[in-house]
XYZ file of C-alpha atoms in Angstrom:
526
model
C -113.393 39.122 -16.181
C -114.783 37.587 -19.452
C -114.247 34.455 -18.172
C -115.323 34.431 -14.520
C -118.676 36.095 -16.106
C -119.131 32.634 -17.912
C -118.797 31.144 -15.218
C -120.668 32.505 -13.823
C -123.800 32.491 -15.914
C -122.444 29.180 -17.352
C -121.314 26.850 -15.056
C -122.925 28.342 -11.625
C -126.302 29.163 -13.370
C -126.473 32.879 -12.233
C -128.671 34.417 -14.767
C -126.789 36.777 -16.804
C -130.256 39.776 -16.607
C -129.098 39.129 -13.102
C -125.774 40.012 -12.970
C -126.694 43.128 -14.938
C -129.552 44.193 -12.544
C -127.505 44.411 -9.892
C -124.469 46.189 -11.631
C -127.125 48.301 -12.682
C -128.063 49.133 -8.674
C -124.687 49.346 -7.633
C -124.171 52.046 -9.952
C -127.189 54.163 -8.736
C -126.410 53.384 -5.306
C -122.991 55.170 -6.502
C -124.637 58.020 -8.318
C -127.675 58.910 -4.875
C -124.672 59.258 -3.113
C -122.581 61.355 -5.285
C -125.899 63.981 -6.376
C -125.057 67.671 -5.031
C -129.534 67.674 -4.483
C -131.990 65.690 -4.898
C -133.433 68.254 -7.700
C -129.721 67.033 -9.294
C -130.696 65.301 -13.315
C -128.506 62.699 -14.705
C -127.520 61.881 -17.920
C -127.546 58.469 -18.696
C -125.132 57.732 -21.808
C -125.109 54.686 -23.687
C -123.596 52.216 -26.235
C -125.109 49.291 -27.743
C -122.702 46.637 -26.238
C -123.421 45.100 -21.600
C -121.976 47.761 -20.889
C -124.872 50.044 -22.454
C -126.615 47.730 -21.219
C -126.138 48.657 -17.633
C -126.287 52.164 -18.484
C -129.961 51.448 -19.238
C -130.481 49.307 -16.807
C -129.092 52.226 -14.680
C -131.533 54.381 -16.183
C -134.312 52.569 -15.064
C -133.846 51.794 -11.533
C -133.438 55.986 -11.458
C -136.913 56.473 -12.524
C -138.187 53.811 -10.295
C -137.121 55.747 -7.440
C -138.403 59.426 -8.219
C -135.136 61.115 -10.091
C -135.154 62.890 -13.268
C -133.465 60.532 -15.526
C -132.687 60.600 -19.575
C -131.114 58.635 -21.316
C -129.500 58.778 -24.365
C -128.685 55.431 -27.108
C -125.864 55.713 -29.674
C -126.577 53.028 -31.305
C -129.796 52.238 -33.287
C -131.592 50.348 -30.793
C -133.216 47.855 -33.635
C -130.154 46.211 -34.059
C -128.963 46.126 -29.979
C -129.170 42.146 -29.072
C -129.796 39.668 -25.533
C -129.454 41.535 -22.639
C -129.408 45.069 -24.067
C -132.244 44.428 -25.875
C -134.874 43.141 -22.905
C -133.264 46.569 -21.315
C -134.529 49.360 -24.421
C -137.605 47.616 -23.920
C -138.285 47.782 -20.200
C -137.076 51.516 -20.202
C -139.890 52.506 -23.121
C -142.666 50.030 -21.259
C -142.202 52.688 -18.374
C -141.325 55.540 -19.757
C -138.489 56.729 -19.414
C -136.349 60.188 -21.492
C -134.305 58.437 -24.096
C -133.202 59.924 -27.502
C -131.626 58.170 -29.850
C -128.149 59.908 -31.173
C -124.519 62.559 -30.523
C -126.402 65.277 -30.240
C -128.866 64.479 -27.631
C -126.848 65.084 -25.360
C -125.801 68.681 -25.935
C -129.087 68.696 -26.867
C -131.579 68.023 -23.227
C -129.288 70.483 -21.197
C -126.681 70.160 -18.533
C -127.152 66.873 -16.201
C -125.452 67.160 -12.211
C -124.195 63.386 -12.846
C -123.895 61.761 -16.506
C -123.206 58.001 -16.150
C -120.679 56.902 -19.630
C -122.308 53.948 -19.883
C -120.423 53.342 -23.578
C -117.421 50.764 -23.725
C -116.993 48.280 -21.488
C -113.499 45.591 -21.192
C -113.996 45.142 -24.758
C -112.972 47.464 -26.170
C -110.028 46.802 -28.836
C -109.991 49.434 -31.229
C -108.806 53.192 -31.179
C -111.964 55.301 -30.604
C -111.726 57.766 -33.678
C -112.601 61.465 -31.995
C -114.900 62.153 -35.397
C -117.013 59.454 -34.760
C -120.084 58.711 -32.695
C -118.281 57.231 -29.759
C -115.596 60.147 -30.399
C -118.714 62.806 -30.092
C -120.619 61.472 -27.348
C -117.204 61.465 -25.145
C -116.518 65.075 -25.881
C -119.728 65.875 -25.522
C -119.483 64.212 -21.763
C -116.076 65.753 -21.361
C -118.759 69.491 -22.076
C -121.235 68.612 -19.401
C -117.708 67.815 -17.187
C -117.037 71.069 -17.485
C -120.395 72.699 -17.563
C -120.005 70.730 -13.126
C -121.592 67.776 -14.088
C -119.466 64.287 -11.828
C -119.063 61.911 -14.299
C -119.896 58.096 -12.926
C -118.117 55.204 -15.854
C -119.479 51.851 -15.708
C -116.568 48.933 -15.361
C -114.365 51.890 -16.712
C -114.404 54.499 -18.240
C -115.337 54.341 -22.191
C -112.161 54.844 -24.412
C -109.693 53.104 -21.878
C -107.986 49.668 -22.225
C -108.702 48.258 -19.388
C -106.153 46.162 -18.999
C -103.034 48.603 -20.490
C -104.630 51.605 -19.151
C -103.870 53.594 -22.049
C -106.696 55.562 -24.044
C -107.700 54.465 -27.231
C -108.233 57.469 -28.734
C -110.920 59.449 -27.680
C -111.054 58.982 -23.401
C -113.467 60.241 -21.172
C -112.273 61.636 -17.430
C -114.718 60.293 -14.988
C -115.136 62.198 -11.116
C -116.438 57.880 -10.029
C -115.636 54.355 -11.950
C -118.391 52.103 -10.172
C -116.408 48.540 -11.489
C -118.107 45.415 -11.580
C -116.990 42.520 -9.966
C -113.555 42.869 -9.688
C -111.039 45.408 -10.648
C -109.447 46.079 -14.171
C -105.115 47.190 -14.373
C -106.274 49.189 -16.151
C -107.656 52.081 -13.129
C -104.313 50.603 -11.511
C -102.154 52.549 -14.282
C -101.471 55.665 -14.951
C -103.116 57.495 -16.991
C -106.337 55.045 -16.069
C -105.503 56.043 -12.462
C -106.330 59.450 -13.760
C -108.903 59.322 -15.743
C -111.292 57.161 -12.922
C -111.447 59.218 -10.903
C -112.225 57.293 -7.393
C -113.594 53.608 -8.092
C -115.833 51.703 -6.211
C -116.366 48.219 -6.724
C -119.399 46.285 -7.623
C -119.444 43.039 -6.185
C -122.713 41.993 -7.931
C -122.245 38.209 -7.274
C -119.277 37.134 -10.370
C -117.405 34.090 -8.783
C -113.802 35.468 -7.892
C -112.196 31.935 -9.203
C -112.857 29.620 -11.954
C -112.070 25.946 -13.769
C -108.692 27.016 -15.404
C -108.706 30.530 -14.817
C -104.484 31.831 -12.683
C -105.435 35.291 -11.894
C -102.691 37.077 -13.302
C -102.321 40.131 -10.801
C -102.437 41.976 -7.920
C -103.138 45.345 -6.186
C -100.102 45.243 -3.304
C -102.131 47.340 -1.047
C -101.843 48.021 2.911
C -103.497 44.565 4.060
C -100.967 43.160 1.207
C -98.043 44.689 2.962
C -99.100 44.226 6.805
C -99.596 40.500 5.615
C -95.775 40.149 4.267
C -93.673 42.411 6.808
C -90.385 40.194 7.944
C -90.795 38.707 11.727
C -88.087 40.526 13.844
C -88.716 38.735 17.511
C -88.061 40.042 20.631
C -85.108 38.191 21.077
C -83.280 38.784 17.533
C -79.886 40.653 16.996
C -78.292 42.265 14.193
C -76.479 38.374 12.845
C -80.300 37.222 12.637
C -81.520 40.498 10.450
C -79.411 39.461 7.389
C -76.131 41.291 5.785
C -76.153 43.429 3.213
C -73.561 43.240 1.025
C -73.007 46.797 -1.390
C -71.581 46.914 -4.525
C -71.550 50.683 -5.061
C -70.302 53.587 -5.766
C -67.341 55.480 -8.292
C -65.807 59.183 -8.201
C -68.657 61.590 -8.020
C -71.307 59.378 -7.598
C -70.793 58.236 -3.218
C -73.840 59.620 -2.690
C -75.540 56.701 -4.550
C -73.930 54.797 -2.002
C -74.261 56.241 0.955
C -78.005 56.315 0.058
C -78.609 52.043 -0.493
C -76.069 51.452 2.280
C -78.334 54.269 4.797
C -81.595 52.876 2.832
C -80.830 48.835 3.756
C -79.822 49.726 7.440
C -82.918 51.797 7.816
C -85.120 49.321 6.697
C -84.767 46.914 9.313
C -81.171 45.298 7.597
C -78.575 43.719 10.444
C -75.436 44.622 9.141
C -74.668 46.489 6.242
C -70.268 46.231 3.782
C -70.220 49.134 1.912
C -67.203 47.469 -1.275
C -66.517 50.366 -2.796
C -63.106 51.575 -5.313
C -60.012 52.139 -2.578
C -60.083 55.547 -3.736
C -62.999 57.080 -2.402
C -62.773 54.328 1.103
C -61.588 57.161 3.117
C -64.617 58.867 1.643
C -67.465 56.700 1.845
C -66.381 56.263 5.373
C -67.061 58.998 6.500
C -70.167 59.265 5.232
C -71.118 55.379 5.571
C -70.604 55.976 9.709
C -73.310 52.831 10.006
C -72.632 50.240 7.447
C -68.414 49.146 6.898
C -66.250 49.963 4.555
C -64.567 47.415 2.814
C -61.652 48.834 -0.025
C -61.477 46.828 -3.461
C -59.022 47.557 -6.592
C -59.570 50.666 -8.629
C -59.277 52.639 -11.465
C -58.035 54.886 -12.550
C -60.364 56.897 -12.617
C -61.678 55.517 -9.365
C -64.190 53.065 -10.617
C -64.660 49.328 -9.744
C -61.888 47.050 -11.540
C -62.809 44.556 -13.156
C -59.183 42.681 -11.129
C -61.608 43.371 -7.959
C -63.049 39.850 -8.742
C -62.826 37.534 -6.489
C -62.217 39.666 -3.413
C -65.785 40.435 -4.263
C -66.432 36.856 -4.709
C -65.343 36.988 -0.902
C -67.943 39.122 0.383
C -70.517 38.251 -1.052
C -70.059 34.288 0.256
C -70.039 35.205 3.550
C -73.130 37.985 3.583
C -76.989 37.529 2.812
C -77.618 39.566 -0.345
C -75.897 41.667 -2.143
C -76.262 44.914 -4.152
C -74.892 45.678 -7.270
C -74.666 48.430 -9.250
C -76.311 53.130 -6.952
C -72.816 55.191 -8.138
C -70.905 52.200 -9.812
C -70.304 54.756 -13.011
C -69.941 54.055 -16.234
C -65.375 52.210 -17.253
C -65.401 49.721 -18.850
C -63.192 48.076 -17.204
C -66.063 48.575 -14.153
C -68.042 46.481 -17.449
C -66.070 44.568 -17.408
C -66.544 43.791 -13.179
C -70.419 43.988 -13.475
C -70.902 40.798 -16.192
C -68.581 37.835 -14.920
C -69.369 38.531 -11.397
C -72.967 38.081 -11.430
C -73.011 35.384 -13.204
C -70.763 33.515 -11.045
C -72.351 34.963 -7.213
C -74.357 32.175 -5.702
C -75.847 35.218 -3.349
C -79.903 36.692 -4.118
C -78.506 39.501 -5.577
C -80.070 42.980 -6.382
C -79.219 44.893 -9.981
C -79.916 48.563 -10.758
C -78.476 51.057 -11.974
C -75.394 51.438 -13.641
C -74.903 48.210 -12.362
C -78.063 47.049 -15.281
C -76.623 49.427 -18.136
C -73.022 47.277 -17.547
C -74.969 44.887 -19.133
C -74.888 46.268 -22.525
C -78.249 45.473 -23.644
C -78.999 41.623 -22.776
C -80.556 41.051 -20.023
C -80.666 37.127 -20.855
C -76.548 37.023 -18.867
C -79.180 37.031 -15.521
C -80.804 34.119 -17.152
C -78.088 31.359 -16.267
C -78.162 33.012 -12.415
C -79.246 30.006 -9.608
C -79.255 32.484 -7.238
C -82.793 34.733 -6.775
C -81.777 38.539 -8.774
C -84.106 41.512 -8.172
C -83.834 43.753 -10.689
C -85.172 47.307 -9.760
C -85.291 49.533 -13.267
C -86.874 52.908 -14.076
C -88.637 53.215 -17.455
C -85.207 54.053 -19.445
C -83.270 51.467 -18.024
C -85.370 48.699 -18.469
C -86.007 50.254 -22.231
C -82.701 50.077 -22.855
C -82.698 45.916 -20.908
C -86.451 45.801 -23.699
C -84.876 47.001 -27.206
C -88.024 49.679 -27.097
C -88.284 53.755 -25.643
C -89.093 54.627 -22.133
C -92.795 56.163 -24.205
C -93.387 52.220 -25.787
C -92.187 50.900 -22.623
C -95.030 52.629 -20.026
C -97.386 52.139 -23.004
C -97.666 48.354 -21.306
C -95.758 48.395 -17.926
C -97.959 45.561 -17.465
C -96.238 43.823 -20.631
C -92.418 45.199 -19.959
C -92.310 44.874 -16.877
C -93.183 40.981 -17.019
C -91.588 40.237 -20.112
C -88.037 42.275 -18.589
C -88.635 39.765 -15.865
C -88.815 36.289 -18.133
C -85.020 37.208 -20.490
C -83.581 38.086 -17.840
C -85.729 35.093 -14.993
C -85.727 37.918 -12.968
C -88.240 39.750 -10.554
C -88.039 42.779 -12.115
C -89.134 45.876 -10.198
C -90.637 48.888 -13.054
C -90.196 51.887 -11.046
C -92.982 54.473 -11.874
C -96.498 55.765 -11.461
C -97.559 53.726 -10.479
C -94.380 50.896 -9.599
C -94.888 47.552 -11.037
C -93.090 44.419 -9.918
C -92.691 41.499 -11.990
C -92.206 37.455 -11.900
C -90.822 35.597 -14.265
C -93.559 33.270 -14.639
C -96.128 36.479 -15.584
C -97.181 37.569 -12.114
C -97.295 41.117 -11.451
C -97.839 43.440 -8.462
C -99.362 46.833 -9.394
C -97.961 48.940 -6.524
C -100.332 51.665 -4.531
C -98.290 54.207 -2.778
C -96.576 57.076 -3.519
C -96.571 60.024 -5.917
C -94.174 62.578 -7.212
C -92.274 63.865 -4.592
C -90.478 60.763 -5.294
C -89.489 61.998 -8.546
C -86.098 62.600 -7.345
C -82.375 62.138 -7.676
C -81.766 59.594 -5.236
C -85.081 57.225 -4.368
C -84.058 54.850 -6.831
C -80.304 53.939 -4.861
C -82.655 54.209 -1.325
C -85.242 51.151 -3.186
C -81.922 49.814 -3.903
C -81.230 49.247 0.026
C -85.069 48.384 1.391
C -84.908 45.423 -1.842
C -81.279 43.795 0.154
C -82.277 44.553 3.389
C -86.107 42.835 3.139
C -83.964 39.858 1.170
C -81.494 39.835 3.686
C -83.850 39.370 6.873
C -85.678 36.581 5.092
C -88.010 38.284 2.698
C -88.389 36.040 -0.159
C -87.212 37.766 -3.572
C -90.659 38.007 -5.328
C -92.599 39.539 -2.156
C -88.951 40.982 -0.860
C -89.532 44.145 -4.401
C -93.555 44.303 -4.106
C -93.087 44.836 -0.594
C -89.508 47.392 -0.560
C -92.063 48.850 -3.197
C -94.901 50.182 -1.031
C -92.605 50.886 1.647
C -90.871 53.128 -0.178
C -94.275 55.103 -2.056
C -95.333 54.844 1.968
C -92.806 56.897 3.035
C -93.128 59.540 0.609
C -96.580 59.487 1.295
C -95.947 60.071 4.873
C -93.512 62.812 3.793
C -95.844 64.671 1.118
C -97.906 64.397 3.389
C -96.413 66.603 6.146
C -94.174 68.745 3.400
C -95.877 68.837 0.054
C -95.579 67.412 -2.873
C -91.923 68.561 -3.725
C -88.710 68.841 -2.417
C -87.963 65.728 -0.990
C -84.572 64.781 -0.653
C -83.169 60.860 -0.771
C -82.245 60.828 2.640
C -85.302 61.714 4.045
C -87.265 59.063 2.255
C -84.559 56.094 4.334
C -85.387 57.645 7.543
C -89.003 58.056 6.952
C -88.444 53.859 6.589
C -88.166 53.336 10.803
C -92.618 54.838 11.764
C -93.163 53.348 8.007
C -92.907 50.292 9.245
C -94.016 51.105 12.952
C -96.887 51.688 12.256
C -97.543 49.893 9.140
C -96.775 46.994 12.263
C -99.716 48.161 13.994
C -101.666 49.223 12.258
C -104.700 47.533 12.234
C -105.267 45.286 8.899
C -108.132 47.488 6.861
C -112.028 47.309 6.721
C -112.247 48.280 2.748
C -114.584 51.567 3.681
C -117.891 51.329 2.509
C -119.352 53.836 0.594
C -121.876 54.093 0.561
C -123.397 52.845 2.707
C -124.653 49.971 0.740
C -122.477 46.388 0.926
C -122.096 46.393 -3.018
C -119.393 49.102 -2.996
C -116.036 48.605 -1.804
C -113.392 51.081 -2.140
C -110.320 50.334 -4.030
C -106.952 50.958 -2.768
C -105.326 51.775 -6.643
C -107.241 54.570 -7.228
């Protein structure tokens, strides 16, 4: 955004003051729509930078519209520079009520709406709770608890706009008006929750600039609809992909069955399940729509390393291989996985114990010629990156990109929200799903969906992001009907056909505009 902003001003000749005026107007539109009544007073809390300058514009424009408004400036006005200084001078000349210092926030009584314009996207340091900005953030939260609605300008103050993490004290907003384009931190937790509803203010900043390459996208319904594989009327099971699923061990046959069921429900023409010989009878009963192949097993009914040649022969006759659901951690099985993944010449989807079998070394996959898609949860990804789940979740985009780079793979990092990254660094942030998916077996369902899409001809990098969207959307469908707890993974798989049907038949998304001005667009990632 900094590069696009600079290109708009320096390259295209659009005055920065004009952009700030437009940003202020967009926030004003949101504030006017949010007020309960015309009697609601508005409090605008301004920092010393450009975000504070935006806030000063908001206060001035609200005043011009007859709104009861009060501005609180956290910095010494003499220290303001550039557009912020110019807008403070304009505010003074218009006679807008204003005060300096954090104590003025509470001293002015309760407001109906509070505008947070303390920090923007440039914040790169911790905001101490006892600092002037930290105290201001606490005062805004008190106003919120008293009933005020909080509108953040660009991002909630104290939020890392790239990772979505709190940098110490952080504003909790009911509505965020982000300028130009959405910021990654607004789509990643906890930033997504802290930002409330997000509106994107289209104020005239260019969407592209020479040498600027976008590195992330919000994967929404429109993107998902455009990525769906074709289903021609003349199609048959041989045209829709043949998935080889290598899965199952004693006590974990359910994972294998769920992945096979999901692959079929996601549109795969054929599914073959290769499983330990001692479990074949069980899985033949569980998987009536999939073919099963019994391969060499260990005394503990896991897959034996001696099954490698049989599995490679099966893979050569299929379009895609999914490996890992319910595989178990028999040392012999780990050896099988480590050698099989290197020799398998088909696109490979690797999950669960298939990832754990790598022994924390994702570089084992780097030499593969065919595409590889990894679908780890944070614990599995953390083991592969020699870190902790907590540290990994502190930068989900960065972690997914790093794992993709080391493995030369596409990584679908499950979580809230799921992030899909390529080895070149491009990432998609999913916009569907919720807590209902937090139950056993839903990861196995995702594996089956990814494999089915790759088998139907979807590029692996697209298949990962599309599978995450479909997986979450199927969960949302069940949540809307039954609530956000108690979902069964088999129900999730069974919701896929209706989810696919609705996506195919739906009209392309038209951004809802609220308020009626064309300046503001809803952001699906919030």
